[in-house]
XYZ file of C-alpha atoms in Angstrom:
754
model
C -36.427 28.596 22.491
C -38.282 31.668 21.244
C -37.815 33.221 24.661
C -34.048 32.673 24.466
C -33.948 34.077 20.959
C -35.773 37.199 22.165
C -33.367 37.614 25.059
C -30.330 37.253 22.813
C -31.689 39.670 20.236
C -32.611 42.193 22.894
C -29.174 41.970 24.437
C -27.616 42.648 21.058
C -29.764 45.743 20.797
C -28.907 47.054 24.260
C -25.203 46.604 23.737
C -24.613 45.296 27.246
C -22.224 42.849 28.796
C -22.060 41.386 32.269
C -19.441 38.841 33.256
C -20.542 36.096 35.617
C -23.482 35.993 38.006
C -22.774 39.105 40.033
C -26.170 40.550 39.050
C -28.048 37.763 40.812
C -28.558 37.661 44.590
C -26.027 35.249 46.061
C -28.661 33.387 48.065
C -30.563 32.540 44.877
C -27.577 30.364 43.956
C -27.202 28.469 47.227
C -29.465 25.659 46.077
C -30.842 23.010 48.390
C -29.215 20.012 50.108
C -30.687 17.832 47.366
C -28.506 19.661 44.824
C -25.378 17.862 46.011
C -24.670 14.219 45.269
C -25.963 11.962 48.069
C -23.146 10.256 49.969
C -23.572 7.844 52.856
C -22.746 9.522 56.138
C -22.426 13.038 54.683
C -25.058 15.717 55.284
C -25.580 18.552 52.802
C -26.474 21.959 54.251
C -27.045 23.651 50.889
C -26.103 23.104 47.258
C -22.422 23.832 47.905
C -21.488 22.471 51.325
C -21.686 19.012 52.898
C -20.365 17.939 56.296
C -18.860 14.468 56.747
C -19.109 12.304 59.864
C -15.542 13.148 60.828
C -16.266 16.881 60.654
C -14.513 17.553 57.373
C -16.144 19.878 54.852
C -17.018 18.858 51.303
C -17.305 21.576 48.649
C -19.165 21.029 45.395
C -16.562 21.932 42.757
C -18.038 23.270 39.504
C -14.740 24.390 37.954
C -12.050 22.398 36.179
C -8.501 22.308 37.513
C -6.023 22.750 34.664
C -3.058 24.062 36.593
C -4.465 27.461 37.519
C -5.076 26.563 41.180
C -8.838 27.119 41.207
C -9.483 24.101 43.442
C -7.258 25.650 46.092
C -8.681 29.150 45.678
C -12.313 28.075 46.052
C -11.495 25.787 48.969
C -9.813 28.736 50.706
C -13.061 30.722 50.534
C -14.850 27.877 52.319
C -12.118 27.299 54.896
C -12.015 31.003 55.737
C -15.731 31.417 56.259
C -16.198 28.139 58.152
C -13.065 28.558 60.305
C -11.864 25.108 59.342
C -8.291 24.116 58.410
C -7.802 24.016 54.648
C -6.618 20.423 54.966
C -10.108 19.531 56.205
C -11.823 20.743 53.017
C -12.482 18.072 50.398
C -13.790 18.528 46.879
C -16.622 16.785 45.086
C -17.478 17.309 41.453
C -20.583 19.448 41.221
C -23.718 18.179 39.567
C -25.212 19.738 36.446
C -27.536 21.954 38.491
C -27.977 25.509 37.220
C -26.839 27.072 40.497
C -23.268 26.353 39.390
C -23.767 28.155 36.090
C -21.235 30.585 34.688
C -22.297 32.571 31.628
C -19.064 34.511 31.151
C -18.097 32.715 27.961
C -21.545 33.087 26.425
C -21.747 36.771 27.255
C -18.380 37.490 25.677
C -20.081 37.587 22.282
C -22.335 40.523 23.035
C -21.648 44.134 22.073
C -20.137 45.869 25.063
C -20.655 49.342 26.376
C -17.414 50.124 28.240
C -18.082 50.829 31.888
C -16.100 53.334 33.897
C -13.564 51.093 35.654
C -12.768 53.991 37.975
C -16.193 53.677 39.584
C -18.553 55.605 37.312
C -22.259 54.781 37.125
C -23.629 52.320 34.604
C -25.730 53.617 31.694
C -29.415 52.716 31.811
C -29.097 50.426 28.778
C -26.393 48.451 30.584
C -28.621 48.005 33.634
C -31.419 46.779 31.350
C -28.978 44.394 29.710
C -27.906 43.056 33.101
C -31.479 42.194 33.996
C -31.943 40.325 30.730
C -28.608 38.544 31.070
C -29.700 37.325 34.484
C -32.850 35.916 32.909
C -30.805 34.150 30.230
C -28.328 32.849 32.809
C -31.078 31.260 34.867
C -32.481 29.523 31.785
C -29.236 28.117 30.385
C -27.149 27.500 33.495
C -23.952 27.280 31.414
C -20.968 26.038 33.396
C -17.561 26.828 31.902
C -14.072 27.220 33.323
C -12.805 30.136 31.283
C -12.622 33.883 31.017
C -10.553 33.982 34.225
C -13.893 34.093 36.010
C -13.821 31.185 38.469
C -12.815 32.990 41.670
C -14.471 36.255 40.685
C -17.706 34.422 39.965
C -17.564 32.469 43.244
C -16.803 35.488 45.410
C -20.457 36.407 45.934
C -21.783 32.900 46.432
C -19.281 30.392 47.891
C -18.541 32.456 51.032
C -22.284 32.969 51.499
C -22.874 29.216 51.208
C -20.119 28.587 53.753
C -21.440 31.296 56.074
C -24.928 29.802 55.843
C -23.503 26.399 56.765
C -21.587 27.959 59.652
C -24.718 29.662 60.953
C -26.678 26.416 60.724
C -24.020 24.552 62.696
C -24.009 27.268 65.346
C -27.784 27.075 65.512
C -27.603 23.328 65.999
C -25.140 23.726 68.865
C -27.254 26.433 70.502
C -30.281 24.145 70.446
C -28.358 21.116 71.686
C -26.699 22.935 74.575
C -29.558 25.383 75.202
C -27.269 28.405 75.128
C -27.489 31.758 73.320
C -25.838 31.956 69.907
C -23.760 34.918 71.035
C -21.895 32.656 73.465
C -20.700 30.295 70.714
C -17.596 30.523 68.577
C -16.061 28.412 65.811
C -12.407 27.471 65.798
C -10.544 24.907 63.669
C -13.717 23.138 62.624
C -15.220 22.926 66.111
C -18.040 24.853 67.764
C -17.016 26.023 71.233
C -18.908 27.375 74.242
C -17.271 29.395 76.967
C -18.611 27.056 79.692
C -16.864 24.043 78.219
C -19.019 22.106 75.696
C -17.522 21.673 72.229
C -18.162 19.497 69.187
C -16.789 19.131 65.701
C -19.004 19.827 62.716
C -19.816 16.172 62.103
C -21.388 15.872 65.551
C -23.671 18.861 64.977
C -24.657 18.587 61.345
C -27.848 16.555 61.772
C -29.439 19.261 63.886
C -28.053 21.979 61.630
C -30.350 20.987 58.796
C -33.381 21.683 60.966
C -31.984 24.773 62.647
C -30.991 27.375 60.078
C -29.692 30.646 61.425
C -28.919 33.953 59.791
C -25.665 33.896 57.817
C -23.259 36.784 58.356
C -20.018 37.028 56.377
C -16.793 37.540 58.283
C -15.276 40.996 58.314
C -12.043 41.448 56.364
C -10.152 42.299 59.528
C -10.948 38.830 60.873
C -9.571 36.934 57.884
C -6.928 34.387 58.795
C -6.436 32.600 55.470
C -7.453 34.867 52.598
C -4.554 37.041 51.519
C -1.913 34.478 52.477
C 0.099 32.158 50.267
C -0.735 28.542 51.067
C 0.382 25.418 49.200
C -1.925 24.222 46.465
C -4.125 21.274 47.334
C -3.415 19.442 44.065
C 0.382 19.439 44.307
C 0.922 16.312 46.475
C -1.108 14.119 44.123
C 0.687 15.539 41.096
C 4.045 14.877 42.718
C 3.340 11.295 43.797
C 1.541 10.404 40.562
C -1.867 9.707 42.076
C -3.533 12.666 40.319
C -5.734 11.418 37.509
C -5.695 13.321 34.252
C -7.870 12.266 31.349
C -4.981 10.371 29.810
C -4.535 8.389 33.079
C -7.987 6.792 33.135
C -7.781 3.015 33.237
C -10.814 0.723 33.522
C -11.235 -3.073 33.425
C -11.370 -4.352 29.864
C -10.564 -0.933 28.404
C -9.806 -0.603 24.718
C -7.830 2.167 23.058
C -8.563 4.269 19.991
C -6.427 6.505 17.797
C -7.804 9.022 15.361
C -6.779 10.317 11.955
C -8.654 13.258 10.491
C -8.588 14.679 7.000
C -5.433 16.827 6.774
C -7.403 19.470 4.854
C -9.488 21.481 7.315
C -13.141 20.793 6.613
C -12.305 17.929 4.257
C -13.701 14.410 4.227
C -12.759 10.791 3.524
C -13.129 9.951 -0.178
C -12.081 6.286 0.055
C -10.021 4.012 2.269
C -8.666 0.468 2.257
C -8.727 -1.120 5.693
C -8.137 -4.791 4.856
C -4.417 -4.850 5.593
C -4.844 -2.683 8.673
C -7.517 -4.870 10.251
C -5.164 -7.842 9.933
C -2.510 -6.145 12.094
C -1.905 -7.493 15.633
C -4.204 -6.068 18.300
C -6.453 -4.192 15.862
C -10.195 -4.670 16.393
C -12.194 -2.068 14.472
C -12.015 0.816 12.015
C -14.766 3.379 12.520
C -15.595 6.324 10.219
C -16.089 9.614 12.094
C -18.005 12.488 10.625
C -17.599 16.166 11.524
C -18.922 16.192 15.092
C -19.042 19.498 17.022
C -16.781 21.311 14.550
C -14.181 18.558 14.171
C -12.922 17.574 10.725
C -14.129 14.183 9.467
C -11.862 11.136 9.570
C -11.712 7.689 11.126
C -10.578 5.889 14.273
C -8.861 2.586 14.883
C -9.822 0.614 18.011
C -7.196 -1.778 19.361
C -6.125 -3.615 22.482
C -3.374 -1.137 23.323
C -2.719 2.498 22.521
C 0.443 1.557 20.622
C -1.441 -0.901 18.389
C -4.087 1.747 17.705
C -1.609 4.508 16.924
C 0.576 2.453 14.570
C -2.446 0.950 12.794
C -4.215 4.265 12.178
C -1.179 5.519 10.260
C -1.099 2.364 8.137
C -4.562 2.836 6.645
C -4.525 3.618 2.923
C -6.866 6.575 2.497
C -7.829 9.127 -0.117
C -8.903 12.508 1.218
C -11.304 14.971 -0.343
C -10.978 18.754 -0.100
C -13.961 20.734 1.188
C -16.320 21.866 -1.549
C -15.462 25.552 -1.019
C -11.793 24.855 -1.802
C -8.688 24.764 0.348
C -8.079 27.386 2.993
C -4.955 29.514 2.783
C -3.760 31.751 5.630
C -1.875 34.164 3.369
C -4.972 34.685 1.231
C -7.074 35.180 4.368
C -4.660 37.821 5.657
C -4.773 39.670 2.349
C -8.575 39.588 2.461
C -8.531 41.112 5.937
C -6.150 43.862 4.837
C -8.518 44.685 1.994
C -11.376 44.886 4.496
C -9.485 47.585 6.389
C -9.692 49.808 3.326
C -13.474 49.935 3.611
C -15.742 51.658 6.101
C -17.366 48.361 7.025
C -17.507 46.968 10.513
C -19.242 47.431 13.828
C -18.313 50.551 15.782
C -17.651 49.435 19.349
C -16.623 52.802 20.717
C -16.633 56.444 19.655
C -15.653 59.572 21.534
C -15.400 63.028 20.022
C -14.624 63.245 16.302
C -11.474 61.413 15.282
C -11.958 62.129 11.580
C -12.206 65.875 12.176
C -9.119 65.767 14.387
C -7.176 64.063 11.596
C -8.387 66.597 9.049
C -7.003 69.466 11.122
C -3.822 67.719 12.280
C -0.291 68.800 11.549
C 0.432 65.169 10.701
C -1.118 61.732 10.977
C 0.794 58.718 12.282
C -0.399 55.428 10.778
C 0.631 51.794 11.185
C -0.671 48.347 10.232
C -0.316 45.415 12.626
C -1.041 41.707 12.288
C -1.150 38.571 14.453
C -1.226 35.005 13.080
C -3.312 31.950 13.827
C -2.123 30.194 16.996
C -2.601 26.687 18.370
C -3.175 25.920 22.048
C -0.504 23.187 22.304
C -1.661 21.828 25.654
C 0.800 19.349 27.149
C -1.945 16.718 27.352
C -3.395 16.111 23.868
C -7.163 15.788 23.423
C -8.537 12.596 24.935
C -11.698 11.115 26.363
C -12.811 7.751 27.747
C -16.397 6.550 27.297
C -18.470 3.453 28.019
C -22.020 2.758 26.833
C -23.560 -0.081 28.820
C -27.188 -1.074 29.333
C -28.487 2.213 27.970
C -26.273 4.272 30.288
C -23.316 6.346 29.130
C -20.356 7.108 31.363
C -17.699 9.590 30.237
C -14.304 10.553 31.688
C -13.047 13.798 30.147
C -10.580 16.629 30.799
C -13.022 19.364 29.840
C -13.578 23.034 30.629
C -17.282 22.737 29.749
C -18.841 19.757 31.552
C -22.359 20.903 30.668
C -21.618 21.180 26.958
C -19.646 17.906 27.019
C -22.474 16.028 28.717
C -25.058 17.521 26.378
C -22.996 16.603 23.312
C -22.411 13.079 24.616
C -26.150 12.620 25.117
C -26.982 13.933 21.647
C -24.385 11.729 19.957
C -25.582 8.623 21.818
C -29.265 9.456 21.398
C -29.853 9.490 25.159
C -31.487 11.784 27.657
C -29.161 13.876 29.775
C -30.020 11.946 32.937
C -28.668 8.792 31.271
C -25.185 10.327 30.985
C -22.691 10.543 33.836
C -19.636 12.730 33.302
C -16.436 12.580 35.356
C -14.198 15.646 34.998
C -10.542 14.705 35.423
C -7.571 17.005 35.876
C -6.726 18.852 32.672
C -3.166 18.765 31.363
C -3.545 22.338 30.156
C -6.619 24.029 28.753
C -5.911 27.597 27.593
C -9.397 27.611 26.002
C -8.955 24.511 23.813
C -11.051 22.382 26.134
C -13.918 24.853 25.940
C -14.792 22.735 22.896
C -16.014 19.170 23.295
C -15.405 17.702 19.831
C -13.133 14.985 21.219
C -15.893 13.938 23.640
C -18.354 13.440 20.800
C -15.797 11.388 18.898
C -15.088 9.164 21.900
C -18.785 8.514 22.429
C -19.215 7.435 18.811
C -16.328 5.032 19.163
C -17.698 3.666 22.454
C -21.094 3.043 20.841
C -19.403 0.501 18.560
C -17.473 -1.270 21.303
C -20.172 -3.488 22.819
C -20.244 -2.170 26.371
C -16.479 -1.966 26.840
C -14.798 1.279 27.875
C -12.650 2.861 25.187
C -10.127 5.676 25.473
C -9.666 7.927 22.462
C -6.298 9.705 22.409
C -5.210 12.189 19.757
C -1.602 12.223 18.624
C 0.358 15.462 18.965
C 0.160 15.847 15.178
C -3.637 15.605 15.162
C -3.783 17.981 18.121
C -1.701 20.625 16.321
C -3.319 20.307 12.898
C -6.958 20.103 14.067
C -7.159 22.752 16.756
C -9.667 25.569 17.139
C -7.106 28.278 16.523
C -6.772 31.797 17.818
C -7.924 33.754 14.767
C -5.654 35.719 12.486
C -6.334 39.447 12.990
C -5.068 42.667 11.414
C -5.434 46.280 12.504
C -4.911 49.769 11.163
C -4.129 52.403 13.796
C -4.082 56.151 13.079
C -3.366 59.093 15.347
C -3.548 62.828 14.743
C -0.667 64.937 16.052
C -1.149 68.696 16.328
C 1.414 71.443 15.734
C 2.489 71.341 19.402
C 3.274 67.632 19.158
C 0.210 66.509 21.117
C -1.785 63.437 20.093
C -5.365 64.582 19.615
C -7.046 61.440 18.306
C -6.768 57.679 18.031
C -8.575 55.666 15.395
C -8.442 51.833 15.275
C -9.936 49.660 12.553
C -9.429 45.909 12.904
C -10.562 42.793 11.055
C -10.666 39.072 11.741
C -12.923 36.145 12.547
C -15.353 36.327 15.456
C -14.904 33.448 17.893
C -18.036 33.305 19.993
C -20.644 32.788 17.239
C -18.650 29.793 15.991
C -18.316 28.448 19.547
C -22.025 28.811 20.149
C -22.734 26.940 16.917
C -20.628 24.039 18.145
C -21.785 24.006 21.765
C -25.383 25.280 21.555
C -26.469 24.492 17.994
C -30.070 25.438 18.747
C -28.941 29.021 19.447
C -26.573 29.389 16.493
C -28.888 31.336 14.220
C -29.584 34.507 16.220
C -26.161 34.611 17.818
C -24.163 35.916 14.862
C -24.042 39.428 16.343
C -21.077 41.743 16.987
C -18.587 39.797 19.083
C -16.950 41.607 21.967
C -13.913 39.310 21.842
C -12.879 40.691 18.441
C -12.372 44.190 19.816
C -11.739 43.806 23.545
C -8.715 45.740 24.655
C -9.150 48.267 21.838
C -12.517 49.855 22.517
C -11.857 50.242 26.253
C -8.385 51.770 26.376
C -7.739 53.835 29.523
C -5.745 56.560 27.796
C -7.192 60.055 27.681
C -7.185 60.674 23.922
C -9.784 63.382 23.295
C -11.089 61.800 20.098
C -11.401 58.051 19.578
C -13.032 55.680 17.132
C -12.851 51.881 17.242
C -14.517 49.549 14.726
C -14.066 45.902 13.768
C -14.928 43.929 10.645
C -15.962 40.431 11.755
C -15.165 37.835 9.097
C -15.916 34.141 8.667
C -12.920 32.606 6.927
C -13.826 28.950 7.446
C -10.796 28.215 9.626
C -11.940 26.629 12.917
C -11.353 29.276 15.572
C -11.726 29.173 19.331
C -10.908 30.841 22.612
C -7.170 31.117 23.321
C -5.693 32.285 26.605
C -6.766 35.955 26.967
C -8.731 35.720 23.673
C -8.884 39.022 21.759
C -6.747 40.802 24.325
C -3.835 38.561 23.322
C -3.355 40.308 19.982
C -5.218 43.569 20.536
C -2.809 44.540 23.327
C 0.062 43.997 20.904
C -1.621 46.343 18.422
C -2.511 49.119 20.873
C 0.473 49.097 23.231
C 2.989 48.890 20.402
C 1.302 51.828 18.701
C 1.245 53.845 21.937
C 5.009 53.359 22.047
C 5.209 54.538 18.439
C 3.344 57.698 19.409
C 5.723 58.313 22.289
C 8.649 58.036 19.876
C 6.973 60.225 17.265
C 6.348 62.942 19.863
C 9.858 62.563 21.341
C 8.691 61.434 24.778
C 9.761 58.683 27.142
C 7.296 55.736 26.783
C 6.578 55.732 30.522
C 6.114 59.499 30.786
C 3.912 59.513 27.677
C 1.585 56.933 29.245
C 1.594 58.665 32.627
C 0.360 61.909 31.070
C -2.478 60.069 29.324
C -3.545 58.339 32.555
C -3.995 61.368 34.782
C -7.742 60.637 35.002
C -7.269 56.866 35.471
C -5.581 56.467 38.868
C -5.906 52.658 39.073
C -4.059 52.216 35.792
C -1.488 54.825 36.721
C -0.772 53.103 40.035
C -0.128 49.779 38.304
C 2.061 51.398 35.653
C 4.109 53.258 38.243
C 4.549 50.163 40.395
C 5.919 48.140 37.478
C 8.260 50.961 36.450
C 9.510 51.445 40.007
C 10.187 47.756 40.657
C 11.867 47.355 37.260
C 14.102 50.369 37.852
C 12.820 52.218 34.798
C 15.365 54.789 33.703
C 18.271 53.196 35.537
C 21.314 51.915 33.707
C 21.267 48.438 32.199
C 24.171 46.185 31.235
C 25.455 46.949 27.764
C 23.385 45.298 25.056
C 20.163 45.206 27.051
C 17.000 47.279 26.700
C 13.654 47.671 28.460
C 10.147 47.887 27.106
C 6.877 48.528 28.900
C 3.201 47.788 28.263
C -0.036 48.221 30.195
C -3.321 46.403 29.608
C -6.559 45.546 31.382
C -8.379 42.277 30.773
C -10.885 40.224 32.733
C -11.150 42.923 35.373
C -7.418 43.039 36.176
C -4.867 45.675 35.207
C -1.369 44.417 34.448
C 1.777 46.334 33.534
C 4.907 44.504 32.467
C 8.478 45.651 31.943
C 10.649 43.351 29.834
C 14.454 43.326 29.737
C 15.885 41.829 26.544
C 19.174 41.358 24.736
C 20.238 39.684 21.517
C 22.240 36.486 21.760
C 23.568 35.169 18.457
C 20.954 37.329 16.751
C 18.073 35.857 18.781
C 16.030 37.788 21.378
C 16.775 36.653 24.920
C 14.401 37.874 27.630
C 16.202 38.066 30.979
C 13.668 39.616 33.322
C 9.960 40.446 33.362
C 8.511 42.617 36.123
C 4.731 42.344 36.505
C 2.526 44.721 38.469
C -1.059 43.599 38.992
C -4.271 45.096 40.310
C -6.595 42.102 40.466
C -8.784 43.274 43.330
C -8.748 41.270 46.538
C -5.930 38.731 46.419
C -7.090 35.394 47.797
C -3.740 33.594 47.501
C -0.697 35.686 46.517
C 1.190 32.525 45.603
C -1.432 31.626 43.003
C -1.217 35.128 41.526
C 2.560 34.871 41.198
C 2.313 31.400 39.661
C -0.240 32.582 37.139
C 1.853 35.592 36.165
C 4.886 33.348 35.663
C 2.800 30.955 33.594
C 1.334 33.795 31.537
C 4.772 35.267 30.842
C 6.162 31.966 29.552
C 2.981 31.287 27.565
C 2.981 34.797 26.093
C 6.704 34.667 25.378
C 6.265 31.406 23.482
C 3.641 33.029 21.287
C 5.584 36.260 20.851
C 8.779 34.541 19.701
C 7.612 31.324 18.068
C 3.820 31.126 17.678
C 2.537 30.813 14.131
C 0.104 28.518 12.328
C 0.308 28.580 8.523
C -2.357 26.977 6.341
C -1.745 26.016 2.709
C -4.385 24.313 0.551
C -6.321 23.632 3.754
C -3.407 21.862 5.459
C -1.810 23.180 8.663
C 1.940 23.216 8.094
C 3.059 22.985 11.726
C 2.663 19.481 13.150
C 4.631 19.021 16.364
C 6.949 20.865 18.734
C 9.766 20.816 16.198
C 7.793 23.196 13.971
C 5.648 24.765 16.715
C 8.258 25.224 19.477
C 7.788 26.207 23.108
C 9.974 28.388 25.312
C 12.109 25.917 27.247
C 13.449 26.140 30.767
C 16.862 27.493 29.754
C 15.190 30.416 27.936
C 12.654 31.233 30.653
C 13.166 34.682 32.219
C 13.155 35.709 35.848
C 9.591 36.834 36.618
C 8.764 39.183 39.501
C 5.158 39.811 40.527
C 3.950 42.768 42.572
C 0.300 43.274 43.523
C -1.573 46.473 44.298
C -3.482 46.361 47.590
C -7.217 46.526 46.913
C -10.562 45.936 48.584
C -12.359 45.401 45.305
C -13.792 41.945 44.616
C -11.334 39.509 43.047
C -10.847 39.775 39.292
C -9.272 37.447 36.752
C -5.677 36.289 37.070
C -5.171 33.333 34.731
C -5.169 35.328 31.503
C -4.349 39.021 32.167
C -0.605 38.416 32.310
C -0.469 37.304 28.668
C -1.510 40.448 26.705
C 1.207 42.921 27.848
C 4.093 40.528 27.184
C 4.312 40.738 23.378
C 4.090 44.557 23.141
C 6.513 45.080 26.031
C 8.989 42.778 24.279
C 8.439 44.441 20.906
C 8.935 47.851 22.478
C 12.181 46.701 24.109
C 13.436 45.271 20.820
C 12.779 48.631 19.154
C 14.970 50.354 21.737
C 17.638 47.716 21.181
C 17.580 47.553 17.374
C 15.777 50.670 16.145
C 13.495 48.376 14.135
C 9.740 48.587 14.740
C 8.059 45.178 14.433
C 4.358 45.166 13.678
C 3.771 41.468 13.029
C 3.981 38.445 15.299
C 6.010 36.380 15.942
C 8.840 38.813 16.652
C 12.281 38.509 15.095
C 15.699 39.882 16.027
């Protein structure tokens, strides 16, 4: 533990960030055949690939499928490199081995030295930080589906694992047939020889284990699958109903539990009367639940059916007790953050030139304050988990983004060793970062411990899900720009304030590391300290607060609100200097060709500058997150005084595109998700109680209001970057900028109004 503390402290000092495992040699993550789960008749060739008797390929799947298509994307990497039809690739949940680790979420907390995304060299302190991050990654082996890192993280290892398996199979065939390797080819899952012999993988795999050969990755020009849109592997099961989400788990003798937590965040149970409730039909137990893994304390009712449990839990007579620090209030928190902006406090994430001096000599200074509220995740599938403790063994079925954290928490709650816990990861009915926390898993385990060996499924109601989330934090920002006598913007200064997410997440998921991890959090300032625009003088600082409201990762994290701050203000500067918003950005991007290409593509495809129907307006925004650059152009009108978005054109540079269909689907999803937040998203807290409870008070964008979404990708030979989240950040500012054109009213707070 001291070693980890030293690594974390040293990383904080170096100010470095590395996303994923790219710093480690791919072969160091291949593992051994013993890494994969043993299955009768299947032969593992490394820690990622097994071959079945029938010649099909089994991939160890370390990432959770929550609608983003990662199971299909990773399987495509294997199918491409092994020259096997995608339909012949099967998935198997990966074990807890460290080779599947993904430290992206952990690393998000560290101070970040912005790297030159146009290909510049890394500073020495960043290289030192990378080495230390690799050391930390090997020790912790954290496995999380988040940060839009799944395909990017797998790019340097899964194809290598598949290529190694391919080479081993070729070696086996060469030995069996006594022919040179150069005379062998692989086609559709079979090894072929020009003279006639052929065999499918299952017939060769036994010899392949003993006959490893050198693995060589396929050349891009030989790709047959990557770069093409293919149907997602999970769709048939989701259409015919055979797909199993967490809420679908059914086991013999299973009981059902409903939960009710203190309505005041951080509060507790003062007293309750359960006599009448326990006499209700189907009710079996009432169990107190303390604050596990960041959850608010409360109680659960166990019953024979979910309906009995849900109706009974609401019938309990209970007195709640406010937290000792007093009730939380979102308006008071926002005022506190605004006061913090008046100080010189905060961590400086980025500085270039002298912004203060530029302001002092400016003809005028443009200033604006922006704010973004707390937001809930509102996944379609509420939090749930099924658990069974039997004969000293714990089995858990959970829709989780963090199987390692969930398994560790389950073991700690049950007082077991990790090897006594088996975790099954189901499909997730939405994640968006909410299932990066495992509080609901800990609760389910505590309930199962009291149920005498029977499986029990804990299911939150929509009301509990909305009022006991880990919310996107409320943030505010002050932006200032100096304009000289010629109307040129000579400086940009950004000062923001709001809660840091990652230290709180680490406290919940890795409590042993909580102490030294309260360092400057990159997620608070991402998208502000690394702007691509060529302002000569820049200064970006953030005041990290700790309000007491439970906060967590939300789709695109800090980028989700920081893009609204920065891209709205860039539009303000264009207006103040009497320039077209597109032309203003183009001039500032002359030294950033990747960004400029994306911006121009979006503008071209949207017909920027062309006539629109009367009553419509366009707005544009550009933002990079998770390695991908996205520009969006929004067309909006007002219908009965309400904004109506008709069309959104997205241009994306996400590196190598594995499946264009997945990219388009993710952009469409991100637009609808971002539009929901931009128009409706708001969580208000009064006296510790969240005021929004269900979709009537926390509405979603519905099908009739969904816009046409067009996605255009920039051709690239860079490694794949994130796709699941980068489409969210530009939506709100592009919409706000369009509404300004339409109404002449500048909106600086979310959600947006007419």
